Short mmCIF file of C-alpha atoms in Angstrom, two decimals:
data_model
loop_
_atom_site.label_atom_id
_atom_site.label_comp_id
_atom_site.label_asym_id
_atom_site.label_seq_id
_atom_site.Cartn_x
_atom_site.Cartn_y
_atom_site.Cartn_z
CA MET A 1 79.36 123.30 83.13
CA HIS A 2 81.91 125.46 84.36
CA ALA A 3 81.65 127.04 86.76
CA PRO A 4 83.58 129.84 88.69
CA PRO A 5 86.38 129.21 90.84
CA VAL A 6 85.77 127.21 94.24
CA PRO A 7 85.13 130.67 96.81
CA SER A 8 88.66 131.82 98.83
CA LEU A 9 87.33 130.85 102.40
CA LEU A 10 86.05 127.54 100.63
CA ILE A 11 89.84 126.99 100.10
CA ILE A 12 91.16 128.01 102.51
CA LEU A 13 89.26 125.99 104.56
CA ILE A 14 89.66 122.45 102.78
CA PHE A 15 93.81 123.39 103.79
CA LEU A 16 92.77 123.71 107.18
CA ILE A 17 90.98 120.36 107.53
CA SER A 18 93.49 118.29 104.82
CA PHE A 19 95.96 118.41 108.01
CA CYS A 20 93.41 117.35 110.68
CA ALA A 21 94.57 113.29 109.31
CA ALA A 22 92.25 110.99 108.93
CA ALA A 23 92.55 107.95 111.91
CA ASP A 24 93.42 104.84 110.48
CA GLY A 25 92.54 104.88 106.74
CA THR A 26 92.26 108.04 103.87
CA GLN A 27 90.36 111.60 103.94
CA LEU A 28 88.55 112.85 100.99
CA ILE A 29 87.37 116.28 100.42
CA VAL A 30 85.08 115.97 98.01
CA VAL A 31 84.22 119.02 96.39
CA ASN A 32 80.85 120.94 94.52
CA ASN A 33 82.43 123.58 92.10
CA CYS A 34 78.72 123.22 89.70
CA ARG A 35 77.06 126.34 89.27
CA GLU A 36 74.33 123.60 89.96
CA THR A 37 73.38 120.65 93.19
CA ILE A 38 74.95 118.19 92.79
CA TRP A 39 74.00 114.66 94.23
CA PRO A 40 77.75 112.49 94.95
CA GLY A 41 76.99 108.96 94.21
CA ILE A 42 79.17 106.61 96.48
CA LEU A 43 79.39 103.26 95.92
CA GLY A 44 82.21 100.25 97.52
CA ASN A 45 83.48 97.22 95.62
CA ALA A 46 82.63 93.88 96.23
CA GLY A 47 83.42 93.03 99.95
CA HIS A 48 83.81 97.20 101.02
CA ASP A 49 80.97 99.13 103.27
CA THR A 50 79.61 102.40 101.49
CA PRO A 51 80.06 105.21 103.10
CA SER A 52 76.79 107.97 103.17
CA ASP A 53 74.62 105.34 103.10
CA GLY A 54 75.15 106.17 99.16
CA GLY A 55 74.91 109.29 98.25
CA PHE A 56 74.59 112.95 99.94
CA ARG A 57 72.59 116.37 98.39
CA LEU A 58 75.72 118.73 97.68
CA THR A 59 75.15 122.41 96.38
CA PHE A 60 77.57 125.07 94.91
CA GLY A 61 80.72 125.41 97.10
CA GLN A 62 79.92 123.01 99.59
CA GLN A 63 82.26 120.32 100.55
CA VAL A 64 81.49 117.36 102.83
CA ILE A 65 84.35 115.30 104.45
CA LEU A 66 84.83 111.45 103.98
CA ASN A 67 86.92 109.18 106.39
CA LEU A 68 87.66 105.81 104.14
CA PRO A 69 88.98 102.64 106.14
CA GLU A 70 92.41 101.31 104.84
CA ARG A 71 92.33 99.27 101.47
CA TRP A 72 88.55 99.86 100.90
CA SER A 73 88.11 100.33 97.46
CA GLY A 74 84.88 102.10 94.96
CA ARG A 75 83.27 104.53 92.98
CA ILE A 76 82.52 107.91 93.50
CA TRP A 77 80.03 110.28 90.67
CA ALA A 78 78.44 112.81 90.27
CA ARG A 79 74.31 113.08 90.09
CA GLN A 80 72.32 116.20 88.28
CA GLY A 81 68.64 117.08 87.47
CA CYS A 82 67.46 115.25 90.58
CA CYS A 83 64.68 115.78 92.61
CA PHE A 84 63.77 113.59 95.57
CA ASP A 85 60.65 113.25 97.34
CA GLY A 86 60.19 113.67 101.68
CA ASP A 87 61.52 109.23 101.17
CA GLY A 88 64.11 110.49 99.59
CA LYS A 89 62.33 108.50 95.55
CA GLY A 90 62.72 110.39 92.47
CA SER A 91 65.17 110.44 89.74
CA CYS A 92 68.06 112.48 88.05
CA GLN A 93 68.19 113.10 84.49
CA THR A 94 72.88 111.28 84.89
CA GLY A 95 73.83 109.19 87.01
CA ASP A 96 70.22 108.31 88.82
CA CYS A 97 71.48 105.03 91.50
CA ALA A 98 67.36 103.39 91.18
CA GLY A 99 65.61 106.36 91.54
CA GLN A 100 67.41 106.45 95.33
CA LEU A 101 69.24 109.49 97.18
CA HIS A 102 71.01 106.99 99.23
CA CYS A 103 72.45 104.67 96.04
CA ALA A 104 73.14 102.02 99.30
CA GLY A 105 74.62 99.65 96.98
CA ALA A 106 73.02 100.47 93.52
CA GLY A 107 75.33 101.62 90.87
CA GLY A 108 74.93 104.70 88.43
CA ALA A 109 72.92 104.66 85.92
CA PRO A 110 75.76 105.78 82.29
CA PRO A 111 77.10 108.19 81.29
CA ALA A 112 78.59 108.94 84.22
CA THR A 113 81.93 110.29 84.69
CA LEU A 114 83.41 107.83 87.79
CA VAL A 115 86.17 108.72 89.92
CA GLU A 116 87.52 105.37 90.83
CA MET A 117 89.94 104.10 93.77
CA THR A 118 91.69 101.31 95.80
CA LEU A 119 92.59 102.57 98.60
CA GLY A 120 96.54 101.36 100.83
CA THR A 121 97.10 101.76 103.84
CA SER A 122 98.01 104.93 106.01
CA THR A 123 101.79 103.98 106.40
CA ASN A 124 103.00 101.86 103.66
CA ALA A 125 100.89 100.78 100.94
CA LYS A 126 100.10 102.86 98.13
CA HIS A 127 96.91 104.36 96.55
CA TYR A 128 95.60 104.12 92.91
CA TYR A 129 93.13 105.81 91.89
CA ASP A 130 91.21 107.39 88.28
CA VAL A 131 88.98 109.64 86.32
CA SER A 132 87.39 107.46 83.86
CA LEU A 133 84.86 108.08 81.06
CA VAL A 134 85.06 104.82 79.44
CA ASP A 135 81.40 104.77 80.91
CA GLY A 136 80.68 108.47 79.10
CA PHE A 137 80.81 111.44 80.76
CA ASN A 138 78.05 114.21 82.37
CA VAL A 139 80.61 115.75 85.01
CA PRO A 140 83.71 117.65 84.52
CA VAL A 141 85.76 116.40 87.59
CA SER A 142 89.42 116.02 89.13
CA MET A 143 91.60 114.02 91.87
CA ILE A 144 94.13 115.51 93.72
CA PRO A 145 96.33 114.55 96.53
CA VAL A 146 96.97 116.74 98.83
CA GLY A 147 100.12 116.50 102.15
CA VAL A 148 103.01 114.97 101.49
CA GLY A 149 103.19 112.13 99.12
CA VAL A 150 104.48 109.46 97.72
CA GLY A 151 104.97 109.22 93.96
CA CYS A 152 101.52 111.15 93.39
CA GLY A 153 100.00 112.32 89.74
CA VAL A 154 96.44 114.04 89.55
CA ALA A 155 93.76 112.25 88.19
CA ALA A 156 90.95 114.81 85.81
CA CYS A 157 88.93 115.43 83.25
CA GLU A 158 88.06 118.67 83.61
CA GLU A 159 86.96 119.92 81.12
CA ASP A 160 83.00 120.05 80.09
CA LEU A 161 82.87 116.96 76.82
CA ASN A 162 78.62 118.06 76.82
CA ALA A 163 80.02 120.93 74.80
CA CYS A 164 81.36 119.04 71.71
CA CYS A 165 79.79 115.66 72.18
CA PRO A 166 78.52 114.26 68.84
CA LYS A 167 74.89 114.33 68.47
CA ASN A 168 74.92 110.65 68.47
CA LEU A 169 76.06 110.55 70.86
CA ALA A 170 74.64 113.09 73.35
CA VAL A 171 71.80 112.96 76.14
CA ILE A 172 69.43 115.45 75.95
CA CYS A 173 67.19 117.53 78.67
CA GLN A 174 64.83 120.29 78.10
CA GLY A 175 67.01 121.35 75.12
CA LYS A 176 70.42 120.97 76.90
CA VAL A 177 73.29 117.68 76.58
CA VAL A 178 73.44 116.65 80.42
CA GLY A 179 75.72 114.03 78.96
CA CYS A 180 77.50 112.20 76.85
CA LYS A 181 77.88 107.98 76.11
CA SER A 182 80.58 106.06 74.88
CA ALA A 183 81.30 104.38 72.10
CA CYS A 184 80.71 100.98 73.79
CA LEU A 185 77.37 102.35 75.75
CA ALA A 186 75.97 103.63 72.41
CA THR A 187 76.63 100.68 70.08
CA LYS A 188 77.54 97.60 72.31
CA ASP A 189 79.64 96.22 69.77
CA PRO A 190 81.84 94.02 71.34
CA LYS A 191 84.90 95.94 69.56
CA ASN A 192 84.25 98.96 71.34
CA CYS A 193 83.76 97.30 74.34
CA CYS A 194 86.86 94.96 74.72
CA THR A 195 84.25 92.14 75.04
CA GLY A 196 84.68 88.74 73.99
CA GLU A 197 87.38 88.42 71.11
CA PHE A 198 88.27 92.06 72.12
CA ALA A 199 88.80 91.46 76.07
CA GLU A 200 92.44 90.63 75.41
CA ARG A 201 94.52 93.84 75.43
CA LYS A 202 96.36 93.09 71.74
CA SER A 203 93.04 92.91 70.28
CA CYS A 204 90.99 96.05 72.44
CA LYS A 205 92.13 99.15 71.12
CA PRO A 206 90.22 102.22 71.46
CA SER A 207 88.19 104.07 68.99
CA THR A 208 87.44 107.37 67.55
CA ILE A 209 85.25 108.74 70.43
CA SER A 210 87.98 107.23 73.14
CA HIS A 211 90.77 109.70 71.03
CA LEU A 212 88.26 111.96 71.48
CA PHE A 213 88.02 111.78 74.55
CA LYS A 214 91.96 111.28 74.70
CA VAL A 215 92.61 114.30 73.45
CA ILE A 216 90.58 116.93 75.11
CA CYS A 217 91.54 114.76 78.57
CA PRO A 218 95.06 113.33 78.67
CA ARG A 219 94.90 113.10 82.47
CA ALA A 220 90.93 110.10 82.29
CA TYR A 221 90.67 106.30 81.22
CA SER A 222 89.36 106.60 77.96
CA TYR A 223 88.90 103.33 77.78
CA PRO A 224 89.37 99.53 79.70
CA TYR A 225 93.26 99.71 78.04
CA ASP A 226 94.19 103.14 78.74
CA GLU A 227 95.64 103.02 82.38
CA SER A 228 98.98 103.39 80.84
CA THR A 229 98.11 107.44 81.36
CA GLY A 230 94.68 107.10 83.16
CA LEU A 231 95.81 105.37 86.16
CA LYS A 232 97.41 107.34 89.17
CA SER A 233 98.98 106.11 92.48
CA CYS A 234 100.25 108.32 95.32
CA ARG A 235 100.69 107.68 99.04
CA ALA A 236 99.22 110.78 100.09
CA PRO A 237 96.93 110.78 103.64
CA ARG A 238 93.58 112.71 101.89
CA TYR A 239 92.33 113.77 99.05
CA VAL A 240 90.25 116.12 97.20
CA ILE A 241 88.19 115.42 94.72
CA THR A 242 86.13 118.49 92.96
CA PHE A 243 83.29 118.38 90.25
CA CYS A 244 83.52 121.25 87.87
CA PRO A 245 87.14 121.76 88.34
CA PRO A 246 88.73 125.43 87.01
CA ASN A 247 91.11 124.51 84.47
#
């Protein structure tokens, strides 16, 4: 899944763009550094709008700028192996959202690597964000602040977890591992999902696969109560989200 670094001209373009402030909000620069076309999906949480109708196509080396309003909350993920007709209907190997090019309020089918965020204001309230493997993994991704920021961290899973995914958790398409399920997704066991009698922090412990994810991707959420190392915060005006980031 790893690809050569983003072309130098694109890097220059990203940083030139980064000095153009988003009006009254936060700017996301979404970059595809994978060797294949991906289809990012976007979902606003309850009470929040979903930009770009929830999804779009992004070829290798392309980038899209999203200007999000203050206090926006939602998620973004990569869909891969998609095929859509002229009406935007079809399917994806991973991250599919109800068979639509524009997710328009539908979430992505797991396993999928999620970038989650709850934004503050452009003046003083912090932004909180993370890369989550709680619903499994499909594509490496990072979220990095750009410009002047306070108390900033990098959220990322930069390695290809598909390469070391246990066979019983692997999602295989045309002979290739395209996704890796989390223990919760694979077993539906409350103990692995932190539900039922295991819903509280004191009773919810990381599974063996969560430990594996954490060792390989220490800057990502590996299970529901992993905020001590998984959750990041910042007061930057813009962020770069890179699918298949160079590591």
